[in-house]
Structures are given as C-alpha cells and as structure tokens.
XYZ file of C-alpha atoms in Angstrom:
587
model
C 37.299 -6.632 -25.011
C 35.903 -8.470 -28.224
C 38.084 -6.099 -30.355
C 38.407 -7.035 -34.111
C 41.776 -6.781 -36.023
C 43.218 -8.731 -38.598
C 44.237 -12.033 -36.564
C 41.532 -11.815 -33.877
C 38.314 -13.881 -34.029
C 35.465 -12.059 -32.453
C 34.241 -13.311 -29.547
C 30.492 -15.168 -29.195
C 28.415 -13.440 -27.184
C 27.158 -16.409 -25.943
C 30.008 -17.003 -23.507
C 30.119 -18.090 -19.595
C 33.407 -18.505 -18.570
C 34.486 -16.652 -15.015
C 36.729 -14.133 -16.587
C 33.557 -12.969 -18.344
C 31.815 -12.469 -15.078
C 35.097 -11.652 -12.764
C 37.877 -10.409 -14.869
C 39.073 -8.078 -12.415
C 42.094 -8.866 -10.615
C 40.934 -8.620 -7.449
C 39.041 -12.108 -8.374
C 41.607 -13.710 -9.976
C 42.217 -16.279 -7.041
C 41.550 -16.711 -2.838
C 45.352 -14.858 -2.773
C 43.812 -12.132 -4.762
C 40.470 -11.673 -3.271
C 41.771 -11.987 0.237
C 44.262 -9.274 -0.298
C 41.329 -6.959 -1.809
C 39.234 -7.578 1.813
C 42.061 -6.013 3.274
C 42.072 -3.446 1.398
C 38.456 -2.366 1.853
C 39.171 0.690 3.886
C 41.941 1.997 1.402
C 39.635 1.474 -1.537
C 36.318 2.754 0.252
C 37.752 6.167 0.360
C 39.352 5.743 -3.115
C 35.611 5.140 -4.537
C 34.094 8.069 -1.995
C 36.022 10.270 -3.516
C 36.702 9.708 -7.161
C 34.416 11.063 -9.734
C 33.808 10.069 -13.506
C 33.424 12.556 -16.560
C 31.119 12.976 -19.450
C 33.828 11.408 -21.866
C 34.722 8.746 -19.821
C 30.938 8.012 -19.658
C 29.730 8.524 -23.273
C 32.971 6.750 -24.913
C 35.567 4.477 -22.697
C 32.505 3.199 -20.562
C 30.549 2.473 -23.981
C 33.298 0.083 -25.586
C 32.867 -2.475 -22.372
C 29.506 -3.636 -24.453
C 31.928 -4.653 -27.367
C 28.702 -3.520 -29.701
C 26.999 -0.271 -30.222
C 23.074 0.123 -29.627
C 21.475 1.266 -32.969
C 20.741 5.122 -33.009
C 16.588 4.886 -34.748
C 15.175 6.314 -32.028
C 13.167 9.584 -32.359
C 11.274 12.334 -30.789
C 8.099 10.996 -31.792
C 8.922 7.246 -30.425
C 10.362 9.092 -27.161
C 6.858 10.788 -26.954
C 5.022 7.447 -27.317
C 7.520 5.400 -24.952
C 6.821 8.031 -22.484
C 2.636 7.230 -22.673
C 3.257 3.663 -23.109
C 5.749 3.852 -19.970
C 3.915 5.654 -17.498
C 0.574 4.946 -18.300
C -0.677 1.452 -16.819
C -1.055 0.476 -13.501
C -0.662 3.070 -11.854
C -3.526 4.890 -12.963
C -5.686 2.278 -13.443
C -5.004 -0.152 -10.283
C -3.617 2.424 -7.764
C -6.007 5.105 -7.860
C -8.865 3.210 -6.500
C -6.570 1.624 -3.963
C -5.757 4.940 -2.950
C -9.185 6.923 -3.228
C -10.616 4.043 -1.141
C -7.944 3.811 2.068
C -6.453 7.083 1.905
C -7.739 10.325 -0.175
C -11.139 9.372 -0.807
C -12.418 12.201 -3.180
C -8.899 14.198 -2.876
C -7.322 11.526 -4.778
C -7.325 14.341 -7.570
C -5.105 16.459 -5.408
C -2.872 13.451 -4.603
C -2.209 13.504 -8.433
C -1.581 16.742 -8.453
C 1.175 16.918 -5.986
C 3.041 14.021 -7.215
C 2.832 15.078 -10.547
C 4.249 18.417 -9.681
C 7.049 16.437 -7.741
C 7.384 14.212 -11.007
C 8.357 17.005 -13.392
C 10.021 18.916 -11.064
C 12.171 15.399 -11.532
C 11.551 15.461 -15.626
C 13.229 18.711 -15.960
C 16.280 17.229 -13.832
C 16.608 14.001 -16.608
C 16.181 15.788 -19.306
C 18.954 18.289 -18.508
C 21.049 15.188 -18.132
C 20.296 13.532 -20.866
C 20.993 15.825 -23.324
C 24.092 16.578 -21.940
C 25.238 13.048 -21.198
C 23.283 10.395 -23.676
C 24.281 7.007 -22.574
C 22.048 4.111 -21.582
C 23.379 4.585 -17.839
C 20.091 7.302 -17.117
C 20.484 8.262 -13.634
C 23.420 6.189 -12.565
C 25.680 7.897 -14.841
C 24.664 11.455 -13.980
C 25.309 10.457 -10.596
C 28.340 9.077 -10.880
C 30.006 11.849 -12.527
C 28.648 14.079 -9.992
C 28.194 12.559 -6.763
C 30.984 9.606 -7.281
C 31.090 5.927 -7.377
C 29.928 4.751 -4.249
C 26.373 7.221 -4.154
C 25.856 5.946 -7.650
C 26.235 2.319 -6.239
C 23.403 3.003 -3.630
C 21.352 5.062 -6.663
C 22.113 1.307 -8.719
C 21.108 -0.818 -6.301
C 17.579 1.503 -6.093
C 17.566 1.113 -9.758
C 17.793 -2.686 -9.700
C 15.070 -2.528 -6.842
C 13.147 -0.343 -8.520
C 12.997 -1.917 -11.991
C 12.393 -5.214 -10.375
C 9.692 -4.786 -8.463
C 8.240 -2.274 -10.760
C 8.227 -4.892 -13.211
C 6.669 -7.444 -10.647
C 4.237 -4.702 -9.583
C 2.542 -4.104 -13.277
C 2.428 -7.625 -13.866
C 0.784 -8.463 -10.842
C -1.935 -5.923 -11.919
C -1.867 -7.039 -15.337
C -3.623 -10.441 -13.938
C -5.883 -8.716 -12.492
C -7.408 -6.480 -14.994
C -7.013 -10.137 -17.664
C -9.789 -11.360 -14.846
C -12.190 -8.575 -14.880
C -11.978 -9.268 -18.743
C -12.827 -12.487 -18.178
C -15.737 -11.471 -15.722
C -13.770 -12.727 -12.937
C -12.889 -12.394 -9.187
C -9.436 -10.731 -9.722
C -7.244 -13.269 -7.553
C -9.441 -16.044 -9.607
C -6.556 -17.462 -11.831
C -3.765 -16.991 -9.094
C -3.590 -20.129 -7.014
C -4.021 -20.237 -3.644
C -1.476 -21.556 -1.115
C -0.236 -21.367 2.835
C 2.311 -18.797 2.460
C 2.275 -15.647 4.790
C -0.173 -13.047 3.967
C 0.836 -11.021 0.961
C 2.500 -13.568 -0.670
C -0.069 -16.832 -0.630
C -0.975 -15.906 -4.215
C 0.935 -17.360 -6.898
C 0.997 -15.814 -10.375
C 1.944 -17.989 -13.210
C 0.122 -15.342 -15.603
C 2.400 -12.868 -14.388
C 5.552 -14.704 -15.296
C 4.222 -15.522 -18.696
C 3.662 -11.898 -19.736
C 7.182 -10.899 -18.193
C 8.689 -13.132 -20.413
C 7.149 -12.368 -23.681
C 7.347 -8.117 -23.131
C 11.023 -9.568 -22.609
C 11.139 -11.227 -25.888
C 9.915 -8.980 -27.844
C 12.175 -5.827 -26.309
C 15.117 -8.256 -26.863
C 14.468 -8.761 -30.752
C 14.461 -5.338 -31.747
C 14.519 -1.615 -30.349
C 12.916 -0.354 -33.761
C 10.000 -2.942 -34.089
C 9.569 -2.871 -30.119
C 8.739 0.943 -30.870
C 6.150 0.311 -33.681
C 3.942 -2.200 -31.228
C 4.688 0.687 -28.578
C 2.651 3.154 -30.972
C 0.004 1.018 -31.905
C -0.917 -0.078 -28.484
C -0.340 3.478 -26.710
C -2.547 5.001 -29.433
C -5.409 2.227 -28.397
C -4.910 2.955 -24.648
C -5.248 6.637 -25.083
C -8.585 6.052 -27.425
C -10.042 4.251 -24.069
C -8.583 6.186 -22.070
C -10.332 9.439 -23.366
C -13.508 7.381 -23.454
C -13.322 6.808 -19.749
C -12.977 10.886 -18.794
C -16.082 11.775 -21.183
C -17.975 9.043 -19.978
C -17.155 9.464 -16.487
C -18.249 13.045 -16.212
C -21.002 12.228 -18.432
C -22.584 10.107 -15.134
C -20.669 12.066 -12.707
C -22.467 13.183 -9.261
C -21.229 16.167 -7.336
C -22.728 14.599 -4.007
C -20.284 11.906 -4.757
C -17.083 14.449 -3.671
C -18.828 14.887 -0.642
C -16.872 14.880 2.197
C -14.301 16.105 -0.043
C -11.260 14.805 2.440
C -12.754 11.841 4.722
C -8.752 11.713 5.675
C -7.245 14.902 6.225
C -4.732 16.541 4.521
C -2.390 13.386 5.571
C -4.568 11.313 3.250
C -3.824 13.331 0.264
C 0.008 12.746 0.836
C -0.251 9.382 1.633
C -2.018 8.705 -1.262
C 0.778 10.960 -3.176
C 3.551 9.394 -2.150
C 1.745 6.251 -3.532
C 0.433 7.041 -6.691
C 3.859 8.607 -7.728
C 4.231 4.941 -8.842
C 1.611 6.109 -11.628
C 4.395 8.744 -12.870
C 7.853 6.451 -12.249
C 8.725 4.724 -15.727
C 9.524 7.973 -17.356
C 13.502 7.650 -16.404
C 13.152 4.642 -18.509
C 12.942 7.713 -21.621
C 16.558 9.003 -20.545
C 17.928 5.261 -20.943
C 17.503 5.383 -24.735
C 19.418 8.588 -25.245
C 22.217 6.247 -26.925
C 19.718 5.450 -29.139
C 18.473 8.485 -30.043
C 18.912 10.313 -33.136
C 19.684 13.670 -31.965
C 19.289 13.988 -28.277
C 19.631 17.259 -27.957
C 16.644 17.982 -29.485
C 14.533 14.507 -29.389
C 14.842 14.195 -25.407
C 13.331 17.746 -24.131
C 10.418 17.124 -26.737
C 9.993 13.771 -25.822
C 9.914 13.660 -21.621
C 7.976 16.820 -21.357
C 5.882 17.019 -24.276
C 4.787 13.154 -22.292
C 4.980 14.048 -19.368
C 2.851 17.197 -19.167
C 0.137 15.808 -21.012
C 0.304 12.934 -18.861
C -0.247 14.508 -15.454
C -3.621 16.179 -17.151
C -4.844 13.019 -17.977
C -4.368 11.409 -14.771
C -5.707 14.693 -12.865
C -9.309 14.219 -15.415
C -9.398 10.620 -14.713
C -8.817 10.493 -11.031
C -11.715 13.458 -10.837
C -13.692 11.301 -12.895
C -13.303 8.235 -10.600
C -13.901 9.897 -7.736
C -17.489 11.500 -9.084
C -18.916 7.849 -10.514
C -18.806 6.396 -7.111
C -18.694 7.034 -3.993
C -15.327 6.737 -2.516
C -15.925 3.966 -0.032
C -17.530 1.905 -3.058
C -14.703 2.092 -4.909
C -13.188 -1.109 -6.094
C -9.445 -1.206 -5.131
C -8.141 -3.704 -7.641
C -10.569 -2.770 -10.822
C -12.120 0.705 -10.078
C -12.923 1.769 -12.943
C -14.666 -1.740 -14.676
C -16.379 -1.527 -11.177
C -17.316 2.119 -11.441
C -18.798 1.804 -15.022
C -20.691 -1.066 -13.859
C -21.977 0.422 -10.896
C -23.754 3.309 -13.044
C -24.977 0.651 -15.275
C -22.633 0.656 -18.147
C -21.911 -3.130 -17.715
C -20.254 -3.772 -20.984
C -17.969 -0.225 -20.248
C -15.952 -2.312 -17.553
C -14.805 -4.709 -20.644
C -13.427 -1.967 -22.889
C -11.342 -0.265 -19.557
C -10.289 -3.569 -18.768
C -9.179 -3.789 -21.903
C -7.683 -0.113 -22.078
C -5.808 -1.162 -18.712
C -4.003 -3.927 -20.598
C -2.943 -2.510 -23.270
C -1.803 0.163 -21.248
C 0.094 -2.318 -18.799
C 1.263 -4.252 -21.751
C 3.222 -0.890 -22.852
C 4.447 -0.495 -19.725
C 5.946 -3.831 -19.059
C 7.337 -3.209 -22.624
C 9.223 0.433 -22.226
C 10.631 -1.544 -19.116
C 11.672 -4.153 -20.776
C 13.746 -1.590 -23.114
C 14.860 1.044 -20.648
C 15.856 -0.485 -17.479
C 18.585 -2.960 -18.878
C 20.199 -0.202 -20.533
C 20.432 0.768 -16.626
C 21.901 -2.391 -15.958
C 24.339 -2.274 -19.096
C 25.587 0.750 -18.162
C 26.124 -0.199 -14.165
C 28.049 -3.446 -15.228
C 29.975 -1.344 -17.917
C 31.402 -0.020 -14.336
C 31.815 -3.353 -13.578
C 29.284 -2.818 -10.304
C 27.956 -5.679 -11.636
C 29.839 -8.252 -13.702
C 30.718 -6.986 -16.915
C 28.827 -10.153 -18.649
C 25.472 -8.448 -18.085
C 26.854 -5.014 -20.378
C 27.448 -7.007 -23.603
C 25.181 -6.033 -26.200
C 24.148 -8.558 -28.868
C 26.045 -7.575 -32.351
C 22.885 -8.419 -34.590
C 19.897 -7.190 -32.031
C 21.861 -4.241 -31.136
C 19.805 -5.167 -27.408
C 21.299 -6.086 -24.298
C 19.724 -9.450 -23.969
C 21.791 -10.616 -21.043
C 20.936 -7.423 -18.889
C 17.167 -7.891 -20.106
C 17.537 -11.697 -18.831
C 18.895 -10.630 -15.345
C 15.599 -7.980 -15.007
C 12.849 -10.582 -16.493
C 13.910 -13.368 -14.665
C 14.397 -11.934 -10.929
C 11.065 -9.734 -11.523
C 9.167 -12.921 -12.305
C 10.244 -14.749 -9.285
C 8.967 -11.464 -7.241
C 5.409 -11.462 -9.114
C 5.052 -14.799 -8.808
C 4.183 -14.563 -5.322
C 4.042 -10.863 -4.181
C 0.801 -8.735 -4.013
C 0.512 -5.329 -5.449
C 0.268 -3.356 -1.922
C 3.620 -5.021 -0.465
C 5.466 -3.959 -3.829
C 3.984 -0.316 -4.310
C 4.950 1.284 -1.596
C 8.980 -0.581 -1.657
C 8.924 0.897 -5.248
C 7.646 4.719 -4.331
C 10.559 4.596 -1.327
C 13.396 3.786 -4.146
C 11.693 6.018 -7.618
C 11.453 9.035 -4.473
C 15.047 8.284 -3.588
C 16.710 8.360 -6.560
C 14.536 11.887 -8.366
C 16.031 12.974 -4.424
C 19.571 12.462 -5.705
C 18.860 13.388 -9.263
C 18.048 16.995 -8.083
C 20.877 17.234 -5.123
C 23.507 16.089 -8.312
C 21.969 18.667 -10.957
C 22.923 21.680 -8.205
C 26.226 19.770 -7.782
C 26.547 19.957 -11.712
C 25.616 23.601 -11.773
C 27.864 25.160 -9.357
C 30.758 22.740 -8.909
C 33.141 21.857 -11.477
C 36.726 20.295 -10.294
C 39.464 22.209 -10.163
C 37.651 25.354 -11.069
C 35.160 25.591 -8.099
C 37.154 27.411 -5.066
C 37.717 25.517 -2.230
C 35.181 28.464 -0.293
C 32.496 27.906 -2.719
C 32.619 24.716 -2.636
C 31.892 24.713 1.255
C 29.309 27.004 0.846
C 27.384 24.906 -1.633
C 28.061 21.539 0.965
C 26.482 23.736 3.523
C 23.794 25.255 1.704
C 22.620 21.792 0.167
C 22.701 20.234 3.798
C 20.321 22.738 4.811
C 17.938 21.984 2.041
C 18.368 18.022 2.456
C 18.009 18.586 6.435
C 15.132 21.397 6.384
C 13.531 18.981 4.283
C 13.768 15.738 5.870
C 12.715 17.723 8.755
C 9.294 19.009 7.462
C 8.595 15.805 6.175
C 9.580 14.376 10.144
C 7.355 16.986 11.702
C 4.355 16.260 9.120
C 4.421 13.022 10.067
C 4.519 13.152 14.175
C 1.823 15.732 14.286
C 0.163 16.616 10.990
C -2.241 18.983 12.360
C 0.707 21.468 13.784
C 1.993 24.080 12.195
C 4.863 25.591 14.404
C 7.603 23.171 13.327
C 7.218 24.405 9.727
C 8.467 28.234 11.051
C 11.414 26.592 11.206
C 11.945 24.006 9.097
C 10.178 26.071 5.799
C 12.628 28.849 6.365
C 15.667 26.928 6.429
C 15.009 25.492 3.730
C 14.133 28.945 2.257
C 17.755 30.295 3.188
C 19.770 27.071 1.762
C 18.132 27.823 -1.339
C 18.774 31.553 -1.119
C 22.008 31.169 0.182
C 23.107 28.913 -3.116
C 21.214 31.684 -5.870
C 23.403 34.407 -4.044
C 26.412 33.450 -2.628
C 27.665 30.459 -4.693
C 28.337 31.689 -8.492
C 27.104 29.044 -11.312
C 30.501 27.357 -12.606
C 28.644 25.544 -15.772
C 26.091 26.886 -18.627
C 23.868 24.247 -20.617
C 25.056 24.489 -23.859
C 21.704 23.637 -25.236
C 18.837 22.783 -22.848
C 18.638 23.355 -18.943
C 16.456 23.410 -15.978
C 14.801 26.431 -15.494
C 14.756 28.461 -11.831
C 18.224 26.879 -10.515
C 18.218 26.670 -7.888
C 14.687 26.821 -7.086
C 13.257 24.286 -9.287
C 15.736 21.731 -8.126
C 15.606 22.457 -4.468
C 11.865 22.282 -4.491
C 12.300 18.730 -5.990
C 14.129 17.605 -2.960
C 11.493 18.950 -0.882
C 8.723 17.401 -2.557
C 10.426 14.289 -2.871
C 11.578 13.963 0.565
C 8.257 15.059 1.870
C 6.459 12.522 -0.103
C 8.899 9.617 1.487
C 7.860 10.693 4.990
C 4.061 10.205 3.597
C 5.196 6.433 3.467
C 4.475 3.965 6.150
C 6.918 2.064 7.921
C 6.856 -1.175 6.762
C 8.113 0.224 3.160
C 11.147 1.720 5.154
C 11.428 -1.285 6.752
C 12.202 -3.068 3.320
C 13.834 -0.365 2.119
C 16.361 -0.586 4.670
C 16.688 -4.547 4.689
C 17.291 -4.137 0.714
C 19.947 -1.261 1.533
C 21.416 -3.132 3.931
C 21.994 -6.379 1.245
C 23.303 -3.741 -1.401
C 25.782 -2.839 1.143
C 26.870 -6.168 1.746
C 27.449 -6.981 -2.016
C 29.295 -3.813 -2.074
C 31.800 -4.086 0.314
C 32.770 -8.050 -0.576
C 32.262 -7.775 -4.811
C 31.241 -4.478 -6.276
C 33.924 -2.337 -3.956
C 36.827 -4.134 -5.604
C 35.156 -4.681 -9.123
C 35.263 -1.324 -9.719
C 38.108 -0.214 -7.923
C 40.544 -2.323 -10.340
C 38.413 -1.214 -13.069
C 39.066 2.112 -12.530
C 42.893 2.314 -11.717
C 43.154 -0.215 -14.772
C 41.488 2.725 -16.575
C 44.366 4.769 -14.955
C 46.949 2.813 -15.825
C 45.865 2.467 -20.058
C 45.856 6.348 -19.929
C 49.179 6.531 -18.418
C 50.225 3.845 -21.242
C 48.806 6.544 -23.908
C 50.198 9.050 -22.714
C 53.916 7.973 -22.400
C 53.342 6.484 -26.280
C 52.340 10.125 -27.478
C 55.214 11.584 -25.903
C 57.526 8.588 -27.626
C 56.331 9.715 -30.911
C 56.488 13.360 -30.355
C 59.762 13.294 -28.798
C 60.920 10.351 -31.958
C 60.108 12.999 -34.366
C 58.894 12.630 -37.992
C-alpha cells in the first residue's frame, strides 16, 4: 500500500495499472470473478450484516490513501466554507423559480420549513463529526451504524448528489454570467435538437467546473483564503439586496399571500432545500481540521443558523419587489431590481450571485471527493480514486472522477431536471443520517440486549412508516385532515416509545444532539415529508439511478468490499497470533 521502508521505492501516484483499480481477489481473473457471482447470496448477507467501527474508520481505512490530508483547517475557515458552500444558487436561481410556479409570496415560509428540516440535519453531522473526523462525512457514520450495504445506497446518493449538484450550480452560474452581460440567460448556450431539457449545451459550464477543480486540487489552505475573500464579497451584496429590497418593498405585493395552498409552500420546500444542501460538504474536512471537537460545532451551526436568516430576509424581500407572477425564474433578483428601476442594481446581484456560485462550486470541489476518497478507501469504488497526492495533500484523482462526470451532466442538462433529482438524494441521505444517530444512541454491539434492541427496530419502523405515511396522505388529498389522527400519533408513540422504554447505551463525550430522540425523529419526519412534496418525475430518476447503483453493486462493489473486509480479518488474525508469539517467547 505505497509503504516506505528501507528497500522499498515509493510508489508514483501517477499509476494505472489494473491492480490499482481491481486488486481484490475476487478480480484477479474470469476463474476468480466467476466464482465471486456465485457467491453473491453468501456475501450479500455477509455485507447486510457486518458493521465497521470508529477505529477502523479514523485509522486502518485512512492508510488505503498511502498519504495523509494536511490538518490547517480551522473554525473560522469551517465558518466561511459553510457561507461559501451553501450560499449560491440556490438562493439566488431557485427562489424565483419557486415563488413563481409554486409558493408565490409564501416562498418565505418554504424557507422556513426546509431550513428547520436542514438543521434538524446540522445537529445530526455535527454530532458525527466530532466523534468520527474522517473525510468519509455521511458514508462513514453510516457505515458504522447501519452497515455496508445501506452505506453503499447512502454512496451512490452521494455520488448522485455531488454530481448533479455540481452540474446544477454551474448550469446557473451561466446564467447569472448572461444577465452580467445584459443577456437572454440561455444566450451563450447553443442551441440543438435534443429532447426538451437537454437541447442546451453549456460549454461555459464545463469551463468553470474545471478551473473550481483546479484550484481545490492545488491546495486545501490557499483554496480556503479565495473561499474568504469571495464569501466576504457575496455577503457585502448580499446584505445590499435585503436593505434595498425592503427599501422598495410593497405590502400589496404579498397579496394573495398563498396563490397555491399550503401544498405550494412544501413543494417549493422540498425544492429550495437545494439552497441549504452543501453544508455536509463541512463534515468532509474534519480530517483536516485542527481540533474537531471544537472547530466543527462552531463551524456548521454558527453557518448554518445565520444562513437560514439570511435566506428567510431575502426570500421576503423578493417576494415584496414584485409581484409573484412577475418574477423572473432564472434571474429574479437582477429582474426585480430592474423592475423598480434600479437598472444598474441587477449588475451588482448578478455579480453577488457569482461570486456566491463560484464558492459553491469551490467548497464542492473540496468536500465531496473526500466523500469519494473515503468510499473507495472501502474499496466501493476502486481504491485508485482514494490516493491522495503526497505534495498537494488533495485527492486529485477523486476530484477528477467528480469534475469530469458533472461536466458531461451540465453540459446538456437544465436546472429544473437536475433540482429536483438532487433534493430526492440530499432528503434521502439527512433521512438516514437521523435514523443512524438513534441507532448510535441506543445500540451499541454486544452491550445492547437482544429485547432492546427489538424495541428500538420497532419503535424506529413506526417513525419511518408514520412518516412516510403523512407525507403519502399529504400528497393524495392535501386538504384532509383525518389521515393525520393516525399517522401524527404513531409517529408520536415511536418516538415516545424509544425516550421511555429503550435506555441510551452511548454518551457524547464532548458534543451531542440535543432532545434525542425528538430532535432526530422530527428530522425524519421533515425529511420524509418534504420527499413526498416532490413530483414524480424526480422519483422516477431517482429510482432509475437506484436501480444502476444496484446493478454495480451486485457485479463489482459487492465483492470489492467483501474481500476487502475479510482481508482486513485475516491481517488482524495475523497480529494477533504474532503478539501471542512474542508474549508466549518471553523476554
């Protein structure tokens, strides 16, 4: 594994022979592979039911990049990467999408409940993250508590969800560089005879994608000072928008107050959430944090909270310039300034909006190949994409696997077809985030009864159930009310049932989620609830995408990690046995 010693050469990192993509065994040769295939069932139940560790995590996992990430990270860059990660184009592209088709005035409230949903999910990462600081984020938590083949499905929604994240801001990024340019926004995409959707390529796109890429790739230090420097411009414009704004703000504007119903606001939620996702990308460079422990908490939520504020003030703000069926869905806020005669306004926002995209696509660029490094440190993926450059201290060849399938997605994907794919995975995976911080809480192996463990199965399956019901119900007839006399109180009792009846088996040792259960129940209602606000074609693609993560699964990543794992076995055994030698040998 690129290990050092007196008569071995290190290894270039620059390397693409198979073993460095296929090493395990079960790849070896057709003989080898075709005796893995029929093995699948054998090994499927092996992966169900194994489970990592925090150790095995923070330190075996680790040494699979051959080269440690450089610890410079602190508090006060985690605080900035958290503005320059969320705030972009979600805010500035989404909301007037939204305000126009869905919430119209109540956009404000849409904010409202997804940021509530959001740091319901902050408090779950942050628990995590302090406890566990490795670049894996979510997939690791998972995978210690959920097991190896929930964390697969939670790392295939990571891939999706970085990917077409990264496709969605760049998308939006072009259009914001036209209203600049005082521009029709699809002006510099060219035009072709593809489907709907997709007929607009994006070369500009691409181009941006691949220098945020550079630049993140170079250096995780000097990535962080150009973080500062344009996060501290996007928040000057963006406090200039919410004084101007209510400076010509009309109260007849909020008038009717919700042209859509209540199942507007939701809709709108469960879209706009996109505005919050990007903060996970924070709990990706614990391993390159200083002191997590305390660098972490002050970083996500210090961010966060100030965050949801400022996109509560701005959406209000929006929503009392202009009317909300005037509302420009692709530049709302150049178009609102302009509208109330503040012409050269739009150029500073459109200005404000790039910046702020440009930090976005940047954070990405950092956090989610860590995500990647740590998934092929599992050897989901091959092993050649966790390698971490010895003089960068960056994963370049994770960042090159992101950059390069996210720019074939922007190139010719619009904004509205990638949104809503992206809210279905971010809602998924804060879903399993909160399910595997109860898990954390009250199970521990072989100290958890084998009653209280069935109690807490139970319990959580009424929350997950009661939940996915509500959000059912809302959507077949979101004017009733008598479904939710059931549903509500169910989940009511799961949570009740787990405060009472199923004892806590592990303490935080230095930061934790308040309210457990509570808090973390309520984020898998919220989330939940805010999937079934979706529409079906982004379930539709959701499921097509499951269904090809599945695939890979069963034919590469089921055996890739199965040998990697019982190798792992077999070099503890081997330690083991040579301890006992030398006790037994004597001095």
């Amino acid at each position: 594994m690129g290990e050092v010693g007196d008569d071995v050469q290190p290894r270039s990192y620059w390397r693409w022979k198979k073993q460095d993509f296929f090493p395990e065994e079960s790849f070896q040769n057709w003989g080898t592979y075709g005796f893995a295939l029929s093995q699948t069932r054998h090994r499927f139940k092996d992966r169900l039911i194994s489970r990592s560790n925090d150790a095995e995590e923070i330190g075996e996992l680790r040494k699979q990049s051959e080269n440690d990430m450089k610890r410079c990270l602190t508090w006060w860059d985690l605080t900035w990467f958290g503005f320059g990660s969320v705030i972009g184009a979600g805010i500035f592209v989404l909301t007037g999408q939204e305000a126009h088709d869905h919430a119209g005035p109540a956009i404000v409230l849409s904010f409202v409940a997804s940021g509530v949903s959001a740091m319901l999910s902050v408090f779950c990462y942050t628990e995590f993250a302090v406890e566990i600081p490795v670049a894996g984020g979510s997939f690791a938590y998972l995978r210690i508590e959920l097991g190896d083949f929930v964390a697969f499905i939670t790392a295939g929604n990571i891939l999706l969800e970085s990917i077409v994240g990264t496709a969605a801001v760049a998308r939006a990024w072009t259009s914001y560089f036209t209203t600049l340019l005082n521009r029709q926004p699809d002006s510099l995409r060219m035009h072709t005879s593809l489907t709907d959707g997709y007929n607009l390529l994006d070369p500009i796109a691409v181009a941006v994608l691949a220098i945020s890429a550079t630049i993140a790739m170079i250096s995780t230090r000097k990535t962080s000072y150009f973080n500062w420097i344009a996060s501290a411009i996007n928040t000057l414009v963006i406090v200039f928008v919410i004084i101007a704004g209510f400076a010509h703000a009309k109260t007849s504007n909020l008038t009717p107050f919700l042209p859509y119903g209540a199942k507007g606001i939701f809709q709108a939620a469960a879209i706009v959430y996109f505005a919050y996702g990007g903060f996970d990308n924070i709990a990706t460079m614990a391993e390159e944090t200083k002191d997590p422990a305390r660098d972490i908490p002050l970083g996500l939520l210090g961010s966060m909270s100030i965050i949801t504020v400022i996109y509560c003030l701005m959406a209000l703000a929006l929503a009392m310039m202009q009317k909300y069926t005037d509302i420009d869905r692709n530049a709302a806020y150049s178009v609102a300034f302009q509208s109330v005669g503040m012409k050269w306004a739009k150029y500073l926002v459109a200005l404000g909006a790039l910046k702020g995209m440009t930090t976005v696509l940047l954070v990405g660029a950092l956090g989610q190949p860590r995500y990647i490094t740590h998934i092929a440190r599992a050897h989901m993926i091959p092993p050649w994409f966790a390698l971490v450059h010895p003089k960068t201290g960056t994963p370049i060849n994770a960042t090159l696997l992101i950059t390069i399938l996210a720019a074939c997605i922007a190139l010719f994907s619009s904004l509205d077809v990638l949104a809503g794919l992206l809210s279905v995975s971010t809602l998924f995976i804060f879903m399993m985030m909160a399910v595997a911080l109860l898990v954390r809480r009250y199970y521990v192996k072989e100290v958890t009864s084998k009653v209280n463990l069935i109690k807490l199965v139970i319990f959580l399956l009424m929350i997950i159930a009661s939940s996915m019901a509500t959000a059912a119900y809302w959507g077949l007839m979101p004017n009733g009310w008598v479904g939710y006399t059931i549903t509500v109180p169910i989940w009511f009792l799961g949570t009740v049932g787990i405060s009472l009846f199923v004892p806590q088996q592990r303490t935080p040792k230095v930061w934790g989620v308040p309210l457990v259960p509570w808090f973390p129940s309520l984020s898998i209602a919220t989330n939940i609830f805010l999937m079934g606000s979706l529409g079906s074609k982004s379930f539709i693609r959701f499921g097509i995408c499951s269904i090809v993560m599945l695939l890979y699964y069963v034919f590469f990543g089921l055996h890739a990690t199965y040998d990697m794992a019982h190798q792992q076995d077999k070099l503890k055994s081997m330690k083991i046995d040579d301890d006992n030698i030398k006790q037994n040998a004597g001095p």
